[in-house]
XYZ file of C-alpha atoms in Angstrom:
513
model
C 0.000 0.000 0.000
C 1.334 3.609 -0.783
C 1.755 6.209 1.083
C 0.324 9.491 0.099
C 3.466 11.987 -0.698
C 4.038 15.254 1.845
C 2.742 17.558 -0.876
C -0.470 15.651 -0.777
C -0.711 15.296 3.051
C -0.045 19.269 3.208
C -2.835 19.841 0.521
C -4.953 17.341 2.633
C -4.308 19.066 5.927
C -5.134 22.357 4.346
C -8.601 21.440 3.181
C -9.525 19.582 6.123
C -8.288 20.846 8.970
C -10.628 23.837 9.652
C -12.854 21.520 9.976
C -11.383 18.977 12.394
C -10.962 22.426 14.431
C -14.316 23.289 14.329
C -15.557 19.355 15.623
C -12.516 19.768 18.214
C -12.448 22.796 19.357
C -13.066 23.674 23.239
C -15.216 26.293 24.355
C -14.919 29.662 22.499
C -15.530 32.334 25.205
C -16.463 35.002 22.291
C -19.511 33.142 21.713
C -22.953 34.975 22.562
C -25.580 32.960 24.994
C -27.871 33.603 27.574
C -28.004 31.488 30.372
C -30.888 30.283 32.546
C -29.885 28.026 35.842
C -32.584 27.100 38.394
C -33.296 24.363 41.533
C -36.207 22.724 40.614
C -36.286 20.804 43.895
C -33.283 20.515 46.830
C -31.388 18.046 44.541
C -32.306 19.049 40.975
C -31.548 21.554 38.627
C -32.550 23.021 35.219
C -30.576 24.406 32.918
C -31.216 26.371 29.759
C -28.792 28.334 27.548
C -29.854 29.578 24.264
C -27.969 31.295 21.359
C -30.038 33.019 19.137
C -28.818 33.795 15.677
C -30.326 36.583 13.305
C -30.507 34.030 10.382
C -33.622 32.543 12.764
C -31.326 29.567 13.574
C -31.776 28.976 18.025
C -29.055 27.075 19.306
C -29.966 25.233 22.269
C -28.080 23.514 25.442
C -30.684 22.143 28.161
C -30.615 19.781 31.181
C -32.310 18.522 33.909
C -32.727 14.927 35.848
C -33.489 11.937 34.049
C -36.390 11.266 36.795
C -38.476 13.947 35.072
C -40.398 12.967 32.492
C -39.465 15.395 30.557
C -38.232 19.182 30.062
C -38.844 22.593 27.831
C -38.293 25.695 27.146
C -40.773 28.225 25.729
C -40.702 31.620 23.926
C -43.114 33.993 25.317
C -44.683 35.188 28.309
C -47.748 32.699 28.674
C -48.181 29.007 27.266
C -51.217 30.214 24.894
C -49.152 30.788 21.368
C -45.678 29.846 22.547
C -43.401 27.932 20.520
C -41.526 25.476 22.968
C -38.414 23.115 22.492
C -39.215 20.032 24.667
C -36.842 17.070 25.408
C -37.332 13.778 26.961
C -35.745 10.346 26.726
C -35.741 7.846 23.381
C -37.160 5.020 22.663
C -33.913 3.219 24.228
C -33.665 5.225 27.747
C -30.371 6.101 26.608
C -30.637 9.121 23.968
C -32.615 12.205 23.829
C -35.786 13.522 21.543
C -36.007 17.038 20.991
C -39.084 18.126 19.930
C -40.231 21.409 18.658
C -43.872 22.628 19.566
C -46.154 24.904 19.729
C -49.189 25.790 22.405
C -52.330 26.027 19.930
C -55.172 25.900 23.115
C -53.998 27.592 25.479
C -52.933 26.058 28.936
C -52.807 22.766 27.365
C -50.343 19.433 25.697
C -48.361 21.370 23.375
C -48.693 20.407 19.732
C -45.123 19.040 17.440
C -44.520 21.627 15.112
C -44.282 19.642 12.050
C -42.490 22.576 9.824
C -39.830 22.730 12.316
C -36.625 20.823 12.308
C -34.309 20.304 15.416
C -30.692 18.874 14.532
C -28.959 17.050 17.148
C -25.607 18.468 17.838
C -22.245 15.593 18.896
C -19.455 17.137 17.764
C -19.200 19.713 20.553
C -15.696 18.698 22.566
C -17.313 19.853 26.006
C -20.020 18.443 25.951
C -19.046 14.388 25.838
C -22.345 13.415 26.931
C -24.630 15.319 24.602
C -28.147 14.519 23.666
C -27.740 11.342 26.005
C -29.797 10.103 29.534
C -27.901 8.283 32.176
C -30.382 6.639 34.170
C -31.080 6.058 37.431
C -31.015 8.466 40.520
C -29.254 11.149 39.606
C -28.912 10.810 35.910
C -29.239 14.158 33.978
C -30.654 14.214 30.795
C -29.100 17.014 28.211
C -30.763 18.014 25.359
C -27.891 19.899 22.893
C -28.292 20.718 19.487
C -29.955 23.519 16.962
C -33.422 24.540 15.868
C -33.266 25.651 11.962
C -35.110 28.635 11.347
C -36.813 28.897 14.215
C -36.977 32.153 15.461
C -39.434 32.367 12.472
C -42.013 30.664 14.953
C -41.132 33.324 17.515
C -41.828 37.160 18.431
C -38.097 37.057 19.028
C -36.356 40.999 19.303
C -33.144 40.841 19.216
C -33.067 44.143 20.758
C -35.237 43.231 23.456
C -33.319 43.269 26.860
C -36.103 41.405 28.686
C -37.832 38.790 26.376
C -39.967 36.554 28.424
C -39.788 33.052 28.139
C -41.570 30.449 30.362
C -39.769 27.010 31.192
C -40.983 23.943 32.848
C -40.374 20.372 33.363
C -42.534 16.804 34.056
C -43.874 14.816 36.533
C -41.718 12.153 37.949
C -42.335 9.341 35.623
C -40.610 7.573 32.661
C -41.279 8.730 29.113
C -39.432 6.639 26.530
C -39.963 7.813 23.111
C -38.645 8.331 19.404
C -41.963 10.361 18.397
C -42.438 13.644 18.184
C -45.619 13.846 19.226
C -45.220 11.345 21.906
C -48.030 12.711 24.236
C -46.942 14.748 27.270
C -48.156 14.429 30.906
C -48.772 17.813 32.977
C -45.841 19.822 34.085
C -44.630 19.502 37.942
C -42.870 22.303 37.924
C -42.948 25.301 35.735
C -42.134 29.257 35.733
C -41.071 32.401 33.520
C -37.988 33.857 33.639
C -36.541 36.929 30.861
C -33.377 36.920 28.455
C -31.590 39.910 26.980
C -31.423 38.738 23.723
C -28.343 41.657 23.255
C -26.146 38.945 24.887
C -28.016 35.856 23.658
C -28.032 36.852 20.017
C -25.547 36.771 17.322
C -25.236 38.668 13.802
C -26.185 36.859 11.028
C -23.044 36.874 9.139
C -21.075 35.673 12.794
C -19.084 32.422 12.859
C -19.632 32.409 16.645
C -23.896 30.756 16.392
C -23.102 27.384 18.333
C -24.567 25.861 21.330
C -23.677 27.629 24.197
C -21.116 25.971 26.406
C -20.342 26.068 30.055
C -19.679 29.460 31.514
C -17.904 28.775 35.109
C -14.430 27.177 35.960
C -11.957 27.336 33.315
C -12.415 27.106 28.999
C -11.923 23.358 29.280
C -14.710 22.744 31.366
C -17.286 19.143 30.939
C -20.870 20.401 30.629
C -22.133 19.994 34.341
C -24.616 21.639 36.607
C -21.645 22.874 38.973
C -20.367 24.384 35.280
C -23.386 26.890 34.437
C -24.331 29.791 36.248
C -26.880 32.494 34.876
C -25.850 35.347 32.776
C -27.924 37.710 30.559
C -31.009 36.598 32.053
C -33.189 36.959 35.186
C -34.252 35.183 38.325
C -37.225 32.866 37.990
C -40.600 34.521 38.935
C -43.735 32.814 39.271
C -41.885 29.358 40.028
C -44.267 26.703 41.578
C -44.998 23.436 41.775
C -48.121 22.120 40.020
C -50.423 18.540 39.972
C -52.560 17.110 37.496
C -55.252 16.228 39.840
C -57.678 15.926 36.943
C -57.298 11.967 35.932
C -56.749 11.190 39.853
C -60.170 13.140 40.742
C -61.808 11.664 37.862
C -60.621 7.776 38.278
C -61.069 7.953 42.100
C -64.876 9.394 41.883
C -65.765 7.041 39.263
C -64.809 3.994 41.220
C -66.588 4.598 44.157
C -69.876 5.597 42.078
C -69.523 1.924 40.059
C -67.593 -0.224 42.133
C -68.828 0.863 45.704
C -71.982 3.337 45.933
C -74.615 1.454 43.006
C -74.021 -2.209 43.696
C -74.643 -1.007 47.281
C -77.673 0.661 46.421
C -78.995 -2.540 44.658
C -78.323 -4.670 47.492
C -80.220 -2.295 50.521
C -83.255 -2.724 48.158
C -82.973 -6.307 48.165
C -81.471 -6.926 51.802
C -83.218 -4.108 54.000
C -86.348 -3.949 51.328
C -85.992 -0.031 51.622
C -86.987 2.299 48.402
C -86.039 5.090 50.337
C -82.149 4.317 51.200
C -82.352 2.789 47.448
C -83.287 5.676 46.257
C -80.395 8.159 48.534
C -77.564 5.625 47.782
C -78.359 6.183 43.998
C -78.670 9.673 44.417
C -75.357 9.951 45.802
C -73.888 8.043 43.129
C -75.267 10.133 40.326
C -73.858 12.918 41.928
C -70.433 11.272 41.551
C -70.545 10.423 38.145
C -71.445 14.116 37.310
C -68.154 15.093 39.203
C -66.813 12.229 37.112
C -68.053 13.670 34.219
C -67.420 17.419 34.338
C -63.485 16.490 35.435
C -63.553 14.231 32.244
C -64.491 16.947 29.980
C -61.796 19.111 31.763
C -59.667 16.726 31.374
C -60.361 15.804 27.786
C -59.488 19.474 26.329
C -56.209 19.653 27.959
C -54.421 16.689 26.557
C -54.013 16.234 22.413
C -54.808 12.470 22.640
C -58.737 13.045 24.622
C -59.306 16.822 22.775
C -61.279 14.946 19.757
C -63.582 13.205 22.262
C -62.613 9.998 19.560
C -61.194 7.847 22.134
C -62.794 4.005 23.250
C -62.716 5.187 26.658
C -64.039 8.492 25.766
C -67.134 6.871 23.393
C -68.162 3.959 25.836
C -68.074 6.864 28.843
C -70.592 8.785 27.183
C -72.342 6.161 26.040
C -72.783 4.987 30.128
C -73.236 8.201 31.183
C -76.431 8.642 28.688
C -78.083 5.314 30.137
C -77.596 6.474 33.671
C -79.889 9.415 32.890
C -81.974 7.120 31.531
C -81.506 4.611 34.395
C -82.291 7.397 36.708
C -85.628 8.138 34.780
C -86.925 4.427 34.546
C -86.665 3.966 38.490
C -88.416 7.137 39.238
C -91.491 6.523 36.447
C -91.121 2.217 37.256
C -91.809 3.636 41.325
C -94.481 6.059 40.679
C -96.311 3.074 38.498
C -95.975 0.654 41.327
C -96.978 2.689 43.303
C -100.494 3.507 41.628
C -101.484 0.187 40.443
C -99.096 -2.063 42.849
C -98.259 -4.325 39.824
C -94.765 -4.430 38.155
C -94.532 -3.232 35.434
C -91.775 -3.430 32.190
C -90.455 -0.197 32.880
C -89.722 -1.389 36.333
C -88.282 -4.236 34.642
C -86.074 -2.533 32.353
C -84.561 -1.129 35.192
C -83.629 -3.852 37.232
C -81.695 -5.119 34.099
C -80.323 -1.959 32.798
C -78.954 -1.010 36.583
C -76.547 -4.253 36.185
C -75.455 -3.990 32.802
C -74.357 -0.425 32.973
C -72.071 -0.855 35.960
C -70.842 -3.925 34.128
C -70.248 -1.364 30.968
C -68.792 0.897 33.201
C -66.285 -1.553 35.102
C -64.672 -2.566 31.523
C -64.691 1.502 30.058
C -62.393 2.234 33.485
C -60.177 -0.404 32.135
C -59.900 1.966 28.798
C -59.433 4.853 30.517
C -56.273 3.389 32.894
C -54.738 2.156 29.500
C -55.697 6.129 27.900
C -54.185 7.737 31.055
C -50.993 4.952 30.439
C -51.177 4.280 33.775
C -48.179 1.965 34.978
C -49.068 -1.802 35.156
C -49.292 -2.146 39.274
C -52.126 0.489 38.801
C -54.177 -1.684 36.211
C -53.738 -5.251 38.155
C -54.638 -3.210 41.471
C -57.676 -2.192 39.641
C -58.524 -5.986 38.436
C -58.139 -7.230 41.891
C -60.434 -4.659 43.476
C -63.175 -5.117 40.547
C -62.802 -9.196 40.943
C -62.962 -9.171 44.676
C -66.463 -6.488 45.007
C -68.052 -7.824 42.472
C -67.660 -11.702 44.220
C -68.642 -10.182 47.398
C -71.860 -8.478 45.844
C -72.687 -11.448 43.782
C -71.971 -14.003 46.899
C -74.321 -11.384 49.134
C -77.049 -11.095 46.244
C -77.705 -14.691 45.933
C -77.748 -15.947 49.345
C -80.589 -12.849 49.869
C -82.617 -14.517 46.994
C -82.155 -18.203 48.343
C -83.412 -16.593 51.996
C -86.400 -15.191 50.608
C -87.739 -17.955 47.878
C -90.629 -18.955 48.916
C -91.711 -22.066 50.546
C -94.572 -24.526 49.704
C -96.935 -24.007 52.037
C -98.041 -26.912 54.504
C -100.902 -26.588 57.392
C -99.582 -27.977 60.879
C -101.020 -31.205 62.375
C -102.369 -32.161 59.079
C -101.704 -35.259 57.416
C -100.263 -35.585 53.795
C -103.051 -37.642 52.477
C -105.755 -34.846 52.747
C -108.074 -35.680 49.648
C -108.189 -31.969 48.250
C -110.989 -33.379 45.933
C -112.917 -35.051 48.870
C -115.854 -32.975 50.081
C -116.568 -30.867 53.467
C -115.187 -32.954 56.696
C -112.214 -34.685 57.909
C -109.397 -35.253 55.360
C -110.466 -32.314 53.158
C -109.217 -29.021 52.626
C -112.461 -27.511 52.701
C -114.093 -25.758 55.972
C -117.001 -27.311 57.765
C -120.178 -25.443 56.703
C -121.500 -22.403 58.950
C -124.981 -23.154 60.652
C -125.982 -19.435 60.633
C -129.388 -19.386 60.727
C -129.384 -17.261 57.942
C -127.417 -15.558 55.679
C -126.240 -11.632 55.919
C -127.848 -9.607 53.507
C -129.919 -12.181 51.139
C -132.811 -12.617 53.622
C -132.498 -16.299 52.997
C -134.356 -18.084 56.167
C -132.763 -21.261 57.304
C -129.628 -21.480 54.783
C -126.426 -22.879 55.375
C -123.210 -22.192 53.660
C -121.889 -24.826 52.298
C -119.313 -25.813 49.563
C -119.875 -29.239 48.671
C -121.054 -27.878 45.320
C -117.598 -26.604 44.412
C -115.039 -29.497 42.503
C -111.633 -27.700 42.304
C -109.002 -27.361 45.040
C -108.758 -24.667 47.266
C -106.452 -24.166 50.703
C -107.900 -23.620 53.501
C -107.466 -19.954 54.249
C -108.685 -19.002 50.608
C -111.639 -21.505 51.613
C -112.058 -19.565 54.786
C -111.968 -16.269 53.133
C -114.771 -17.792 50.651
C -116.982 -18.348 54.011
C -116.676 -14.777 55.032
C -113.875 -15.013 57.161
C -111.591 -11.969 56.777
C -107.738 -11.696 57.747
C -107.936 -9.998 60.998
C -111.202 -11.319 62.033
C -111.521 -12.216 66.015
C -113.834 -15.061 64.654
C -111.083 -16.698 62.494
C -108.897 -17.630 65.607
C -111.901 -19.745 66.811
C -112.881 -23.026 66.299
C -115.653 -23.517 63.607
C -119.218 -24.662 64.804
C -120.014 -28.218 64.630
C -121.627 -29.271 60.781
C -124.878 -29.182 60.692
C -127.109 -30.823 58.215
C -126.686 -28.694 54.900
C -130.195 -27.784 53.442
C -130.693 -27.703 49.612
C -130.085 -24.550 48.048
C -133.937 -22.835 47.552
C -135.024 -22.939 43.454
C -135.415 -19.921 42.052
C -138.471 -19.510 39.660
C -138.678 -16.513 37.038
C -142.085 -15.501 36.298
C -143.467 -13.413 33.637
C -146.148 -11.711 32.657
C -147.182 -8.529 35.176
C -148.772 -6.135 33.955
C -145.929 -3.699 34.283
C -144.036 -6.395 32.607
C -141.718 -7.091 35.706
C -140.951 -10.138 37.194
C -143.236 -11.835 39.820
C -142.930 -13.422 42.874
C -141.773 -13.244 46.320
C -139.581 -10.273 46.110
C -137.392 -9.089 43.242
C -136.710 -13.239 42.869
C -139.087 -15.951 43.607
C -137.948 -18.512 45.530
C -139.642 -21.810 46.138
């Protein structure tokens, strides 16, 4: 193999090495940047330091721990409009997604700005470990590279000596992702600080637009926190902590209305027989669900994945929330019917069928909603568990109330098995012995006694006894019946015709003979 000659290494070296300079070179103190440093908590800290070049190129260095889900940066004083750099962990839990965005709805997800393009930046000599996430406790996660033509996007004055610019970072969670649009959970910590863009900016036609490099020990420094201070900017101001309370409200409420508060209802109605504490423990669930339901909506318009309402968890939600009203309608009209005619009726029974099948619906929709909200996978089997063990309990409960309260056949005491219920009045019948009233109430019928030898089906003995004129309640039903007396034939009773008022004759309205 041949060497090349020392004319062509010099001729080599001459084209080249500006640029093996450039990839090498350490940190260039005449280089413009702003710099933004911050404790986000007693053992964290964010970092942001921008260069801003007048070509709309922003050059951007930014930092925090890997524990947060994620971190940004935002032009402008209020979310609403803002175009944002935001940075969390790829797809491997080792490198780094920068994502350019923009705040179309306010105090909401921020949206990927599609016509934006962030290039990752390695070549930087101080910074060995950019666009990279160590994990683990204490990991820092460093976002370093440069926005093309992005000031564009912005209300960026370079003049400006104040420019506000709000910053924030995530929730303590993982976020893995190559996407772009991978969806963002609320911010845990967030607040506004300003830049004067006269010492974050450079002149277009500058060689000196890079990402900004550490500005504390000596030019040699290794990006660090203990290496960046703030310069050319402010303090933070309106720095806080926030929560999303939103899908913890919602999931908490919604449980207790479906798994606790209605299968509770059900069972006082069938255990204690109450319409009234039925009706309250309902109540009280409905009112849950409409908390449910108002924090879902909320909830819905803050985050890009819920804003279309499109969702299975979304649709089926609605969908259960819709038969509840309706469920709530059927048991007030199914009462008010019973309670006129005291018959069931199929609107009662549309209830009692709809009442299961919507918690049912309900059980599997909060299911959807744990796998929308990506909650972890303890959360989901926790949920499972919970689900499998009330519903056994209420199922277990249900049943042994309905075995309780079948009815039995009933069986007079001290009465043998072999009662004929065909054979007439007397001993080893069903039927009553005969009254020996002398006559009967209300008929005028001298010497009559009431008898039913002339029936042939079947009857029990209270029904028999009711047949007699013996009333629930009646002193005279507690005592023993009269001995039988000979039962006189029924009197004939002869029509006659023929008066001249063309009435019927006879002894009274009806002859009897």
């Amino acid at each position: 193999m041949m060497l090349p000659s020392t004319p062509l290494l010099l001729c080599l070296l001459a084209v080249f090495a500006p640029s093996f300079v450039l990839a090498l070179d350490q940190v260039d103190p005449h280089a413009k940047a702003g710099y933004f440093v911050t404790n986000i908590s007693s053992d964290a800290t964010y970092i942001v330091g921008m260069n801003f070049v007048q070509n709309g190129d922003i050059y951007l260095h930014m930092s925090a721990p890997t524990t947060r889900a994620w971190v940004g940066v935002g032009i402008g004083e209020n979310m609403a409009g803002a175009f944002m750099l935001v940075a969390y962990a790829s797809a491997n839990g080792t490198g780094m997604t920068t994502s350019p965005r923009r705040a179309r709805h306010g105090h909401s997800e921020p949206e990927w700005a599609e016509d934006a393009e962030f290039e990752k930046i390695f070549s930087d000599a101080y910074a060995p470990n950019c666009n990279t996430a160590a994990p683990g406790l204490g990991g820092i996660q460093i976002a370093h590279g440069v926005c093309k033509n992005c000031s564009g996007f912005t209300s960026a004055d370079y003049a400006n000596t104040a420019l506000p610019f709000i910053f924030a970072v995530g929730p303590e969670m993982t976020l893995h992702s190559d996407a772009l649009d991978a969806p963002l959970r609320r911010h845990e910590y967030y607040g506004h600080f300003t830049l004067d863009m006269t010492i974050a900016s450079s002149n277009a036609s500058t060689t000196y637009g890079r990402v900004p490099a550490p500005n504390l020990n000596d030019t040699n420094a290794v990006v660090a926190d203990s290496t960046f201070a703030s310069a050319g900017s402010s303090g933070p101001s309106g720095a806080g902590k926030d929560s999303d309370w939103g899908p913890t409200l919602h999931a908490v409420v919604m449980c207790l209305a479906f798994i606790l508060v209605f299968p509770l209802g059900a069972l006082v109605l069938r255990v204690l027989k109450s319409v009234l504490w039925h009706a309250v423990a309902q109540a009280v669930g409905v009112l849950l669900v409409l908390v449910g339901f108002g924090t879902a909506v909320r909830i819905s318009l803050e985050y890009n994945r819920s804003r279309s309402f499109a969702t299975s968890h979304q649709i089926l939600g609605l969908l259960v929330f819709c038969l509840l009203l309706l469920q709530l309608g059927l048991g007030l009209a199914g009462h008010a019917i019973f309670r006129r005619t005291r018959k069931p009726s199929i609107v009662g029974k549309i209830h009692m069928f709809l009442g299961p099948s919507l918690i049912l619906l309900a059980l599997v929709n909060g299911g959807l909603g744990l796998d929308l909200a990506d909650s972890p996978k303890s959360g989901k089997i926790a949920y499972g568990v919970v689900v499998t063990v009330v519903g056994l309990v209420v199922v277990a409960v249900r049943g042994f109330v309905h075995f309780r309260q079948t009815p039995r056949r009933y069986k007079p005491e001290d009465v043998s098995d072999t009662l004929d219920p065909y054979a007439g009045p007397g001993a080893g019948s069903y039927y009553p012995r005969a009254s020996t009233s002398p006559s009967a109430p209300g008929f005028g019928f001298s010497g009559q006694t009431a008898g039913y030898e002339h029936l042939q089906t079947p009857v029990s003995a209270m029904s028999a006894g009711h047949h007699a004129g013996w009333e629930m309640g009646d002193a005279s039903f507690s005592h023993p019946a009269p001995a039988r007396a000979s039962v006189a034939p029924l009197p004939r009773l002869t029509l006659q015709t023929g008066s001249p008022r063309g009435g019927l004759e006879g002894e009274g309205f009806l002859g009897m003979k």
